[in-house]
Amino acid sequence: MTVISAETATVSDFYYGAVTPVAAYLMACLGAGLGLRCTTRSLRRPQHRARWLALGAVSIGCGIWTMHFIAMIGFSVQGALVDYDGTKTLLSLVVAIAVVAVGVFLVGYRGGSPLNLGVAGTVTGLGVAAMHYLGMAAIHTNGTLHYDPTTVALSIVIAVAAATAALWAAVSIHALWASLGASLVMGIAVTGMHYTGMAAVSVHLTNVAGSSQSSADLIAFLLLMLAGPLLVLLVAAVIVMFDPDMMLGEKEGQAPEPEAAALFGGDSVFPERQSAQPSQGGTSW
C-alpha cells in the first residue's frame, strides 16, 4: 500500500502490529459461529423461525462490522490524522445487518438450492462490500483516498464468495463442531476480504498534519462505536450457550431442509411433516 511519491502518503493497516488483525479475525469468527448456530436452531424450531434467523443475521452482521472497525484501529496514514464521520459509521452497521438478513431469510425460508444460494450470496456479498466501502467513506483525513479498481473488484469477488459459502454452511452444517470449524474458515474469508479491500487504498495528502498516529480521541470514538455491537454479540452468545438443544445440534438426524414456500403465508412455511421435535427441557424463543 506504500507508493513512492511526493504526494502519496505511506499507509499502514498494522500500526499496532498483530493485535488488531487477530482481534478482528476473532470477532468475525464469533459472529459467524453464532449466526450458524442460530440458523440451525431456526431449522429445528420452525414456529420461531423468524426470531432465530433475525438473531443470526444480527450476530453475523455485527461480527462483520466489528471486525472491520477493530481492523481500522490499526489503520494509519503517515503525516495525517484520521477521523470518522459518526453518521456514516453507524449507517454502515445498519447496511451490514440488513444485507445479511436478506441472505439469511432467503435461505432460511426458501432453502439452499444452487439458484437461491447464488442470489442470496450475491446480494449479501455485494452488501458486505458496500458496508466496507461505506465505512471507508466515513474516514476524514487531510487528503483524499484513492482505490485500485482491480483490487477493489477482487475484494468484491471475495465478499460474494464468502457470503455464499456462509449461507450454504448455515443451511447445510448442523453439528456443533462442524459449525465451529466452518466459522473459523468464514472468519478467514471475511477478514481476507477486508484486508484485500484495504490493499486497494492509497492516500494523497493535501497538507501535512503534525502526527501520523491515530489520536486518543479517535481510539475512544471507535471503542464507543464498537461497544453496542459487542454487547449484542455477548447477549447472542449467552442465548446460544444457555439453550441446551441449540448446543447439542442434530444429535438425532439432520435438521429439515427448508422447502420453497411463500415467505408470509399462513402460520408456517413448512408442511406439517417437518414440524420440529419438542425441546428437551428449558424454555426458548
PDB file of C-alpha atoms in Angstrom:
ATOM      1  CA  MET A   1       0.000   0.000   0.000  1.00  0.00           C
ATOM      2  CA  THR A   2       3.036   2.280   0.056  1.00  0.00           C
ATOM      3  CA  VAL A   3       3.638   4.297  -3.072  1.00  0.00           C
ATOM      4  CA  ILE A   4       6.827   6.308  -3.540  1.00  0.00           C
ATOM      5  CA  SER A   5       5.526   9.731  -4.458  1.00  0.00           C
ATOM      6  CA  ALA A   6       5.902  13.222  -3.134  1.00  0.00           C
ATOM      7  CA  GLU A   7       2.112  13.476  -2.887  1.00  0.00           C
ATOM      8  CA  THR A   8       1.262   9.970  -1.680  1.00  0.00           C
ATOM      9  CA  ALA A   9       1.429   9.097   1.997  1.00  0.00           C
ATOM     10  CA  THR A  10       2.691   5.851   3.495  1.00  0.00           C
ATOM     11  CA  VAL A  11      -0.348   3.894   4.645  1.00  0.00           C
ATOM     12  CA  SER A  12      -0.337   1.033   7.149  1.00  0.00           C
ATOM     13  CA  ASP A  13      -3.058  -1.361   8.302  1.00  0.00           C
ATOM     14  CA  PHE A  14      -0.955  -2.743  11.150  1.00  0.00           C
ATOM     15  CA  TYR A  15       0.017   0.262  13.260  1.00  0.00           C
ATOM     16  CA  TYR A  16      -0.375  -1.820  16.440  1.00  0.00           C
ATOM     17  CA  GLY A  17       1.127  -4.975  14.957  1.00  0.00           C
ATOM     18  CA  ALA A  18      -0.792  -8.251  15.044  1.00  0.00           C
ATOM     19  CA  VAL A  19      -3.191  -7.127  17.790  1.00  0.00           C
ATOM     20  CA  THR A  20      -5.835  -5.599  15.529  1.00  0.00           C
ATOM     21  CA  PRO A  21      -5.918  -8.266  12.777  1.00  0.00           C
ATOM     22  CA  VAL A  22      -6.080 -11.095  15.323  1.00  0.00           C
ATOM     23  CA  ALA A  23      -8.841  -9.375  17.327  1.00  0.00           C
ATOM     24  CA  ALA A  24     -10.715  -8.571  14.117  1.00  0.00           C
ATOM     25  CA  TYR A  25     -10.496 -12.198  12.976  1.00  0.00           C
ATOM     26  CA  LEU A  26     -11.812 -13.462  16.309  1.00  0.00           C
ATOM     27  CA  MET A  27     -14.809 -11.116  16.078  1.00  0.00           C
ATOM     28  CA  ALA A  28     -15.569 -12.333  12.552  1.00  0.00           C
ATOM     29  CA  CYS A  29     -15.406 -15.943  13.784  1.00  0.00           C
ATOM     30  CA  LEU A  30     -17.632 -15.190  16.767  1.00  0.00           C
ATOM     31  CA  GLY A  31     -20.312 -13.544  14.635  1.00  0.00           C
ATOM     32  CA  ALA A  32     -20.189 -16.354  12.069  1.00  0.00           C
ATOM     33  CA  GLY A  33     -20.349 -19.078  14.712  1.00  0.00           C
ATOM     34  CA  LEU A  34     -23.320 -17.530  16.476  1.00  0.00           C
ATOM     35  CA  GLY A  35     -25.088 -16.988  13.169  1.00  0.00           C
ATOM     36  CA  LEU A  36     -24.623 -20.630  12.183  1.00  0.00           C
ATOM     37  CA  ARG A  37     -25.966 -21.904  15.494  1.00  0.00           C
ATOM     38  CA  CYS A  38     -28.973 -19.580  15.334  1.00  0.00           C
ATOM     39  CA  THR A  39     -29.761 -20.749  11.810  1.00  0.00           C
ATOM     40  CA  THR A  40     -29.539 -24.374  12.919  1.00  0.00           C
ATOM     41  CA  ARG A  41     -31.940 -23.557  15.741  1.00  0.00           C
ATOM     42  CA  SER A  42     -34.383 -21.975  13.295  1.00  0.00           C
ATOM     43  CA  LEU A  43     -34.486 -25.191  11.285  1.00  0.00           C
ATOM     44  CA  ARG A  44     -35.318 -27.203  14.399  1.00  0.00           C
ATOM     45  CA  ARG A  45     -37.951 -24.763  15.633  1.00  0.00           C
ATOM     46  CA  PRO A  46     -39.876 -23.538  12.564  1.00  0.00           C
ATOM     47  CA  GLN A  47     -42.564 -21.986  14.773  1.00  0.00           C
ATOM     48  CA  HIS A  48     -39.915 -19.487  15.964  1.00  0.00           C
ATOM     49  CA  ARG A  49     -38.000 -19.396  12.681  1.00  0.00           C
ATOM     50  CA  ALA A  50     -38.100 -15.628  12.115  1.00  0.00           C
ATOM     51  CA  ARG A  51     -36.774 -14.841  15.590  1.00  0.00           C
ATOM     52  CA  TRP A  52     -33.806 -17.181  15.307  1.00  0.00           C
ATOM     53  CA  LEU A  53     -32.999 -16.053  11.769  1.00  0.00           C
ATOM     54  CA  ALA A  54     -33.157 -12.422  12.900  1.00  0.00           C
ATOM     55  CA  LEU A  55     -30.777 -13.128  15.787  1.00  0.00           C
ATOM     56  CA  GLY A  56     -28.461 -14.982  13.407  1.00  0.00           C
ATOM     57  CA  ALA A  57     -28.464 -12.097  10.928  1.00  0.00           C
ATOM     58  CA  VAL A  58     -27.751  -9.557  13.666  1.00  0.00           C
ATOM     59  CA  SER A  59     -24.927 -11.735  15.015  1.00  0.00           C
ATOM     60  CA  ILE A  60     -23.242 -12.171  11.635  1.00  0.00           C
ATOM     61  CA  GLY A  61     -23.769  -8.516  10.684  1.00  0.00           C
ATOM     62  CA  CYS A  62     -22.373  -7.238  13.989  1.00  0.00           C
ATOM     63  CA  GLY A  63     -19.466  -9.664  13.715  1.00  0.00           C
ATOM     64  CA  ILE A  64     -18.535  -8.429  10.240  1.00  0.00           C
ATOM     65  CA  TRP A  65     -18.911  -4.764  11.180  1.00  0.00           C
ATOM     66  CA  THR A  66     -16.958  -5.202  14.423  1.00  0.00           C
ATOM     67  CA  MET A  67     -14.216  -6.998  12.515  1.00  0.00           C
ATOM     68  CA  HIS A  68     -13.991  -4.072  10.098  1.00  0.00           C
ATOM     69  CA  PHE A  69     -13.666  -1.327  12.684  1.00  0.00           C
ATOM     70  CA  ILE A  70     -11.351  -3.243  15.006  1.00  0.00           C
ATOM     71  CA  ALA A  71      -9.105  -3.696  11.988  1.00  0.00           C
ATOM     72  CA  MET A  72      -9.456   0.026  11.236  1.00  0.00           C
ATOM     73  CA  ILE A  73      -7.978   0.875  14.657  1.00  0.00           C
ATOM     74  CA  GLY A  74      -4.682  -0.243  13.127  1.00  0.00           C
ATOM     75  CA  PHE A  75      -5.126   1.983  10.045  1.00  0.00           C
ATOM     76  CA  SER A  76      -2.700   4.908   9.965  1.00  0.00           C
ATOM     77  CA  VAL A  77      -1.552   7.464   7.430  1.00  0.00           C
ATOM     78  CA  GLN A  78       1.929   8.912   7.773  1.00  0.00           C
ATOM     79  CA  GLY A  79       1.720  12.690   8.127  1.00  0.00           C
ATOM     80  CA  ALA A  80      -2.034  12.737   8.677  1.00  0.00           C
ATOM     81  CA  LEU A  81      -4.585  12.313  11.442  1.00  0.00           C
ATOM     82  CA  VAL A  82      -7.568  10.043  10.776  1.00  0.00           C
ATOM     83  CA  ASP A  83     -11.122  10.703  11.947  1.00  0.00           C
ATOM     84  CA  TYR A  84     -14.535   9.195  11.170  1.00  0.00           C
ATOM     85  CA  ASP A  85     -17.972  10.530  10.373  1.00  0.00           C
ATOM     86  CA  GLY A  86     -20.296   9.103  13.031  1.00  0.00           C
ATOM     87  CA  THR A  87     -23.406   9.000  10.837  1.00  0.00           C
ATOM     88  CA  LYS A  88     -21.750   7.048   8.016  1.00  0.00           C
ATOM     89  CA  THR A  89     -20.115   4.740  10.536  1.00  0.00           C
ATOM     90  CA  LEU A  90     -23.464   3.824  12.092  1.00  0.00           C
ATOM     91  CA  LEU A  91     -25.095   3.598   8.659  1.00  0.00           C
ATOM     92  CA  SER A  92     -22.500   1.011   7.653  1.00  0.00           C
ATOM     93  CA  LEU A  93     -23.594  -1.092  10.650  1.00  0.00           C
ATOM     94  CA  VAL A  94     -27.225  -0.907   9.516  1.00  0.00           C
ATOM     95  CA  VAL A  95     -26.191  -1.937   6.000  1.00  0.00           C
ATOM     96  CA  ALA A  96     -24.192  -4.906   7.317  1.00  0.00           C
ATOM     97  CA  ILE A  97     -27.119  -6.247   9.350  1.00  0.00           C
ATOM     98  CA  ALA A  98     -29.706  -5.566   6.631  1.00  0.00           C
ATOM     99  CA  VAL A  99     -27.870  -7.317   3.796  1.00  0.00           C
ATOM    100  CA  VAL A 100     -27.011 -10.324   5.952  1.00  0.00           C
ATOM    101  CA  ALA A 101     -30.673 -10.531   6.974  1.00  0.00           C
ATOM    102  CA  VAL A 102     -31.709 -10.639   3.311  1.00  0.00           C
ATOM    103  CA  GLY A 103     -29.455 -13.595   2.636  1.00  0.00           C
ATOM    104  CA  VAL A 104     -30.250 -15.459   5.869  1.00  0.00           C
ATOM    105  CA  PHE A 105     -34.009 -15.108   5.459  1.00  0.00           C
ATOM    106  CA  LEU A 106     -33.845 -16.184   1.816  1.00  0.00           C
ATOM    107  CA  VAL A 107     -32.059 -19.441   2.589  1.00  0.00           C
ATOM    108  CA  GLY A 108     -33.926 -19.882   5.865  1.00  0.00           C
ATOM    109  CA  TYR A 109     -37.326 -19.784   4.172  1.00  0.00           C
ATOM    110  CA  ARG A 110     -36.590 -20.776   0.597  1.00  0.00           C
ATOM    111  CA  GLY A 111     -33.916 -23.439   1.088  1.00  0.00           C
ATOM    112  CA  GLY A 112     -30.354 -23.953  -0.095  1.00  0.00           C
ATOM    113  CA  SER A 113     -30.845 -24.672  -3.797  1.00  0.00           C
ATOM    114  CA  PRO A 114     -27.969 -23.526  -6.045  1.00  0.00           C
ATOM    115  CA  LEU A 115     -30.088 -20.756  -7.569  1.00  0.00           C
ATOM    116  CA  ASN A 116     -31.292 -19.471  -4.222  1.00  0.00           C
ATOM    117  CA  LEU A 117     -27.793 -19.603  -2.743  1.00  0.00           C
ATOM    118  CA  GLY A 118     -26.426 -17.778  -5.768  1.00  0.00           C
ATOM    119  CA  VAL A 119     -28.959 -14.957  -5.470  1.00  0.00           C
ATOM    120  CA  ALA A 120     -28.716 -14.689  -1.692  1.00  0.00           C
ATOM    121  CA  GLY A 121     -24.911 -14.914  -1.710  1.00  0.00           C
ATOM    122  CA  THR A 122     -24.561 -12.262  -4.390  1.00  0.00           C
ATOM    123  CA  VAL A 123     -26.908  -9.825  -2.649  1.00  0.00           C
ATOM    124  CA  THR A 124     -25.264 -10.395   0.729  1.00  0.00           C
ATOM    125  CA  GLY A 125     -21.721 -10.243  -0.645  1.00  0.00           C
ATOM    126  CA  LEU A 126     -22.354  -7.003  -2.509  1.00  0.00           C
ATOM    127  CA  GLY A 127     -23.918  -5.615   0.654  1.00  0.00           C
ATOM    128  CA  VAL A 128     -20.907  -6.593   2.775  1.00  0.00           C
ATOM    129  CA  ALA A 129     -18.636  -4.895   0.243  1.00  0.00           C
ATOM    130  CA  ALA A 130     -20.904  -1.832   0.371  1.00  0.00           C
ATOM    131  CA  MET A 131     -20.596  -1.832   4.172  1.00  0.00           C
ATOM    132  CA  HIS A 132     -16.805  -1.924   3.881  1.00  0.00           C
ATOM    133  CA  TYR A 133     -16.531   0.935   1.414  1.00  0.00           C
ATOM    134  CA  LEU A 134     -19.192   2.967   3.204  1.00  0.00           C
ATOM    135  CA  GLY A 135     -17.085   2.585   6.343  1.00  0.00           C
ATOM    136  CA  MET A 136     -14.088   3.780   4.352  1.00  0.00           C
ATOM    137  CA  ALA A 137     -16.109   6.734   3.049  1.00  0.00           C
ATOM    138  CA  ALA A 138     -16.602   7.765   6.692  1.00  0.00           C
ATOM    139  CA  ILE A 139     -12.872   8.486   7.002  1.00  0.00           C
ATOM    140  CA  HIS A 140     -11.870  12.116   7.396  1.00  0.00           C
ATOM    141  CA  THR A 141      -8.214  12.959   6.834  1.00  0.00           C
ATOM    142  CA  ASN A 142      -6.172  15.785   5.354  1.00  0.00           C
ATOM    143  CA  GLY A 143      -6.033  14.139   1.969  1.00  0.00           C
ATOM    144  CA  THR A 144      -8.033  12.066  -0.499  1.00  0.00           C
ATOM    145  CA  LEU A 145      -8.403   8.297  -0.647  1.00  0.00           C
ATOM    146  CA  HIS A 146      -7.863   6.534  -3.947  1.00  0.00           C
ATOM    147  CA  TYR A 147      -8.658   2.918  -4.820  1.00  0.00           C
ATOM    148  CA  ASP A 148      -7.083   0.499  -7.266  1.00  0.00           C
ATOM    149  CA  PRO A 149     -10.038  -0.785  -9.345  1.00  0.00           C
ATOM    150  CA  THR A 150      -8.613  -4.283  -9.863  1.00  0.00           C
ATOM    151  CA  THR A 151      -8.040  -4.842  -6.150  1.00  0.00           C
ATOM    152  CA  VAL A 152     -11.483  -3.444  -5.326  1.00  0.00           C
ATOM    153  CA  ALA A 153     -13.053  -5.873  -7.802  1.00  0.00           C
ATOM    154  CA  LEU A 154     -11.115  -8.735  -6.209  1.00  0.00           C
ATOM    155  CA  SER A 155     -12.371  -7.760  -2.743  1.00  0.00           C
ATOM    156  CA  ILE A 156     -15.960  -7.787  -4.022  1.00  0.00           C
ATOM    157  CA  VAL A 157     -15.498 -11.250  -5.533  1.00  0.00           C
ATOM    158  CA  ILE A 158     -14.124 -12.482  -2.204  1.00  0.00           C
ATOM    159  CA  ALA A 159     -17.097 -10.917  -0.383  1.00  0.00           C
ATOM    160  CA  VAL A 160     -19.626 -12.661  -2.652  1.00  0.00           C
ATOM    161  CA  ALA A 161     -17.814 -15.996  -2.390  1.00  0.00           C
ATOM    162  CA  ALA A 162     -17.554 -15.705   1.395  1.00  0.00           C
ATOM    163  CA  ALA A 163     -21.222 -14.759   1.735  1.00  0.00           C
ATOM    164  CA  THR A 164     -22.343 -17.650  -0.469  1.00  0.00           C
ATOM    165  CA  ALA A 165     -20.207 -20.115   1.488  1.00  0.00           C
ATOM    166  CA  ALA A 166     -21.546 -18.762   4.776  1.00  0.00           C
ATOM    167  CA  LEU A 167     -25.158 -19.117   3.669  1.00  0.00           C
ATOM    168  CA  TRP A 168     -24.512 -22.635   2.382  1.00  0.00           C
ATOM    169  CA  ALA A 169     -22.976 -23.554   5.736  1.00  0.00           C
ATOM    170  CA  ALA A 170     -25.948 -22.011   7.549  1.00  0.00           C
ATOM    171  CA  VAL A 171     -28.413 -24.469   5.991  1.00  0.00           C
ATOM    172  CA  SER A 172     -26.088 -27.435   5.480  1.00  0.00           C
ATOM    173  CA  ILE A 173     -23.900 -27.728   8.591  1.00  0.00           C
ATOM    174  CA  HIS A 174     -25.706 -28.540  11.838  1.00  0.00           C
ATOM    175  CA  ALA A 175     -23.253 -30.408  14.084  1.00  0.00           C
ATOM    176  CA  LEU A 176     -21.645 -28.206  16.744  1.00  0.00           C
ATOM    177  CA  TRP A 177     -18.010 -28.961  15.951  1.00  0.00           C
ATOM    178  CA  ALA A 178     -18.595 -28.686  12.207  1.00  0.00           C
ATOM    179  CA  SER A 179     -20.168 -25.269  12.778  1.00  0.00           C
ATOM    180  CA  LEU A 180     -17.173 -24.160  14.810  1.00  0.00           C
ATOM    181  CA  GLY A 181     -14.823 -25.271  12.052  1.00  0.00           C
ATOM    182  CA  ALA A 182     -16.915 -23.504   9.433  1.00  0.00           C
ATOM    183  CA  SER A 183     -16.885 -20.292  11.482  1.00  0.00           C
ATOM    184  CA  LEU A 184     -13.062 -20.347  11.553  1.00  0.00           C
ATOM    185  CA  VAL A 185     -12.948 -20.664   7.762  1.00  0.00           C
ATOM    186  CA  MET A 186     -15.583 -17.948   7.335  1.00  0.00           C
ATOM    187  CA  GLY A 187     -13.564 -15.674   9.632  1.00  0.00           C
ATOM    188  CA  ILE A 188     -10.567 -16.055   7.330  1.00  0.00           C
ATOM    189  CA  ALA A 189     -12.701 -15.242   4.282  1.00  0.00           C
ATOM    190  CA  VAL A 190     -14.329 -12.147   5.790  1.00  0.00           C
ATOM    191  CA  THR A 191     -11.079 -10.803   7.244  1.00  0.00           C
ATOM    192  CA  GLY A 192      -9.327 -11.559   3.972  1.00  0.00           C
ATOM    193  CA  MET A 193     -11.951  -9.528   2.124  1.00  0.00           C
ATOM    194  CA  HIS A 194     -11.316  -6.581   4.464  1.00  0.00           C
ATOM    195  CA  TYR A 195      -7.552  -6.547   4.025  1.00  0.00           C
ATOM    196  CA  THR A 196      -7.846  -7.110   0.283  1.00  0.00           C
ATOM    197  CA  GLY A 197     -10.041  -4.010   0.130  1.00  0.00           C
ATOM    198  CA  MET A 198      -7.533  -2.108   2.263  1.00  0.00           C
ATOM    199  CA  ALA A 199      -4.729  -3.123  -0.106  1.00  0.00           C
ATOM    200  CA  ALA A 200      -6.519  -1.082  -2.770  1.00  0.00           C
ATOM    201  CA  VAL A 201      -6.191   2.146  -0.755  1.00  0.00           C
ATOM    202  CA  SER A 202      -3.700   4.929  -1.275  1.00  0.00           C
ATOM    203  CA  VAL A 203      -3.873   8.389   0.291  1.00  0.00           C
ATOM    204  CA  HIS A 204      -2.825  11.605  -1.428  1.00  0.00           C
ATOM    205  CA  LEU A 205      -2.232  14.327   1.148  1.00  0.00           C
ATOM    206  CA  THR A 206      -3.366  17.890   0.566  1.00  0.00           C
ATOM    207  CA  ASN A 207      -1.447  19.149   3.610  1.00  0.00           C
ATOM    208  CA  VAL A 208       0.679  17.546   6.303  1.00  0.00           C
ATOM    209  CA  ALA A 209      -0.508  17.151   9.881  1.00  0.00           C
ATOM    210  CA  GLY A 210       1.769  17.155  12.869  1.00  0.00           C
ATOM    211  CA  SER A 211       1.329  13.452  13.677  1.00  0.00           C
ATOM    212  CA  SER A 212       0.843  10.203  11.789  1.00  0.00           C
ATOM    213  CA  GLN A 213      -0.666   8.303  14.708  1.00  0.00           C
ATOM    214  CA  SER A 214      -4.346   7.956  15.403  1.00  0.00           C
ATOM    215  CA  SER A 215      -5.269  10.282  18.241  1.00  0.00           C
ATOM    216  CA  ALA A 216      -6.635   9.144  21.601  1.00  0.00           C
ATOM    217  CA  ASP A 217      -9.965  10.732  20.648  1.00  0.00           C
ATOM    218  CA  LEU A 218     -10.134   8.511  17.557  1.00  0.00           C
ATOM    219  CA  ILE A 219      -9.479   5.348  19.570  1.00  0.00           C
ATOM    220  CA  ALA A 220     -12.121   6.407  22.092  1.00  0.00           C
ATOM    221  CA  PHE A 221     -14.616   7.074  19.274  1.00  0.00           C
ATOM    222  CA  LEU A 222     -14.078   3.665  17.672  1.00  0.00           C
ATOM    223  CA  LEU A 223     -14.306   1.865  21.012  1.00  0.00           C
ATOM    224  CA  LEU A 224     -17.563   3.703  21.736  1.00  0.00           C
ATOM    225  CA  MET A 225     -18.924   2.669  18.336  1.00  0.00           C
ATOM    226  CA  LEU A 226     -17.869  -0.921  18.982  1.00  0.00           C
ATOM    227  CA  ALA A 227     -19.487  -1.105  22.418  1.00  0.00           C
ATOM    228  CA  GLY A 228     -23.040  -1.618  21.114  1.00  0.00           C
ATOM    229  CA  PRO A 229     -22.297  -4.420  18.610  1.00  0.00           C
ATOM    230  CA  LEU A 230     -20.020  -6.146  21.117  1.00  0.00           C
ATOM    231  CA  LEU A 231     -22.845  -6.100  23.669  1.00  0.00           C
ATOM    232  CA  VAL A 232     -25.207  -7.580  21.080  1.00  0.00           C
ATOM    233  CA  LEU A 233     -22.722 -10.381  20.365  1.00  0.00           C
ATOM    234  CA  LEU A 234     -22.393 -11.032  24.089  1.00  0.00           C
ATOM    235  CA  VAL A 235     -26.169 -11.297  24.516  1.00  0.00           C
ATOM    236  CA  ALA A 236     -26.413 -13.600  21.488  1.00  0.00           C
ATOM    237  CA  ALA A 237     -23.639 -15.774  22.909  1.00  0.00           C
ATOM    238  CA  VAL A 238     -25.484 -16.061  26.236  1.00  0.00           C
ATOM    239  CA  ILE A 239     -28.692 -17.092  24.447  1.00  0.00           C
ATOM    240  CA  VAL A 240     -26.798 -19.735  22.490  1.00  0.00           C
ATOM    241  CA  MET A 241     -24.883 -21.106  25.472  1.00  0.00           C
ATOM    242  CA  PHE A 242     -27.943 -21.382  27.700  1.00  0.00           C
ATOM    243  CA  ASP A 243     -30.040 -23.193  25.112  1.00  0.00           C
ATOM    244  CA  PRO A 244     -29.175 -26.906  25.539  1.00  0.00           C
ATOM    245  CA  ASP A 245     -30.876 -28.059  22.354  1.00  0.00           C
ATOM    246  CA  MET A 246     -29.004 -25.350  20.451  1.00  0.00           C
ATOM    247  CA  MET A 247     -25.600 -26.573  21.598  1.00  0.00           C
ATOM    248  CA  LEU A 248     -26.402 -30.255  21.052  1.00  0.00           C
ATOM    249  CA  GLY A 249     -27.288 -29.630  17.411  1.00  0.00           C
ATOM    250  CA  GLU A 250     -28.617 -32.514  15.367  1.00  0.00           C
ATOM    251  CA  LYS A 251     -27.986 -35.492  17.619  1.00  0.00           C
ATOM    252  CA  GLU A 252     -30.901 -37.477  16.191  1.00  0.00           C
ATOM    253  CA  GLY A 253     -30.783 -36.933  12.471  1.00  0.00           C
ATOM    254  CA  GLN A 254     -30.471 -33.969  10.242  1.00  0.00           C
ATOM    255  CA  ALA A 255     -32.463 -30.787  10.521  1.00  0.00           C
ATOM    256  CA  PRO A 256     -35.080 -30.492   7.792  1.00  0.00           C
ATOM    257  CA  GLU A 257     -34.059 -28.680   4.648  1.00  0.00           C
ATOM    258  CA  PRO A 258     -36.375 -25.711   4.170  1.00  0.00           C
ATOM    259  CA  GLU A 259     -38.581 -26.102   1.124  1.00  0.00           C
ATOM    260  CA  ALA A 260     -39.509 -23.286  -1.199  1.00  0.00           C
ATOM    261  CA  ALA A 261     -42.593 -21.590   0.159  1.00  0.00           C
ATOM    262  CA  ALA A 262     -44.210 -18.201   0.455  1.00  0.00           C
ATOM    263  CA  LEU A 263     -42.407 -16.024   2.990  1.00  0.00           C
ATOM    264  CA  PHE A 264     -45.549 -14.536   4.520  1.00  0.00           C
ATOM    265  CA  GLY A 265     -48.196 -17.183   4.044  1.00  0.00           C
ATOM    266  CA  GLY A 266     -50.071 -18.762   6.953  1.00  0.00           C
ATOM    267  CA  ASP A 267     -48.675 -19.688  10.342  1.00  0.00           C
ATOM    268  CA  SER A 268     -45.823 -21.783   8.985  1.00  0.00           C
ATOM    269  CA  VAL A 269     -43.976 -22.053   5.710  1.00  0.00           C
ATOM    270  CA  PHE A 270     -43.347 -25.762   6.256  1.00  0.00           C
ATOM    271  CA  PRO A 271     -45.588 -28.777   5.705  1.00  0.00           C
ATOM    272  CA  GLU A 272     -46.822 -30.421   8.894  1.00  0.00           C
ATOM    273  CA  ARG A 273     -44.420 -33.338   8.485  1.00  0.00           C
ATOM    274  CA  GLN A 274     -41.481 -31.004   9.053  1.00  0.00           C
ATOM    275  CA  SER A 275     -42.584 -29.723  12.420  1.00  0.00           C
ATOM    276  CA  ALA A 276     -39.675 -29.550  14.872  1.00  0.00           C
ATOM    277  CA  GLN A 277     -39.342 -32.053  17.670  1.00  0.00           C
ATOM    278  CA  PRO A 278     -40.149 -30.850  21.186  1.00  0.00           C
ATOM    279  CA  SER A 279     -37.272 -29.258  23.065  1.00  0.00           C
ATOM    280  CA  GLN A 280     -35.581 -31.271  25.764  1.00  0.00           C
ATOM    281  CA  GLY A 281     -36.172 -29.024  28.718  1.00  0.00           C
ATOM    282  CA  GLY A 282     -35.848 -25.303  29.221  1.00  0.00           C
ATOM    283  CA  THR A 283     -37.650 -22.504  27.540  1.00  0.00           C
ATOM    284  CA  SER A 284     -36.849 -20.819  24.252  1.00  0.00           C
ATOM    285  CA  TRP A 285     -37.993 -18.089  21.944  1.00  0.00           C
TER     286      TRP A 285
END
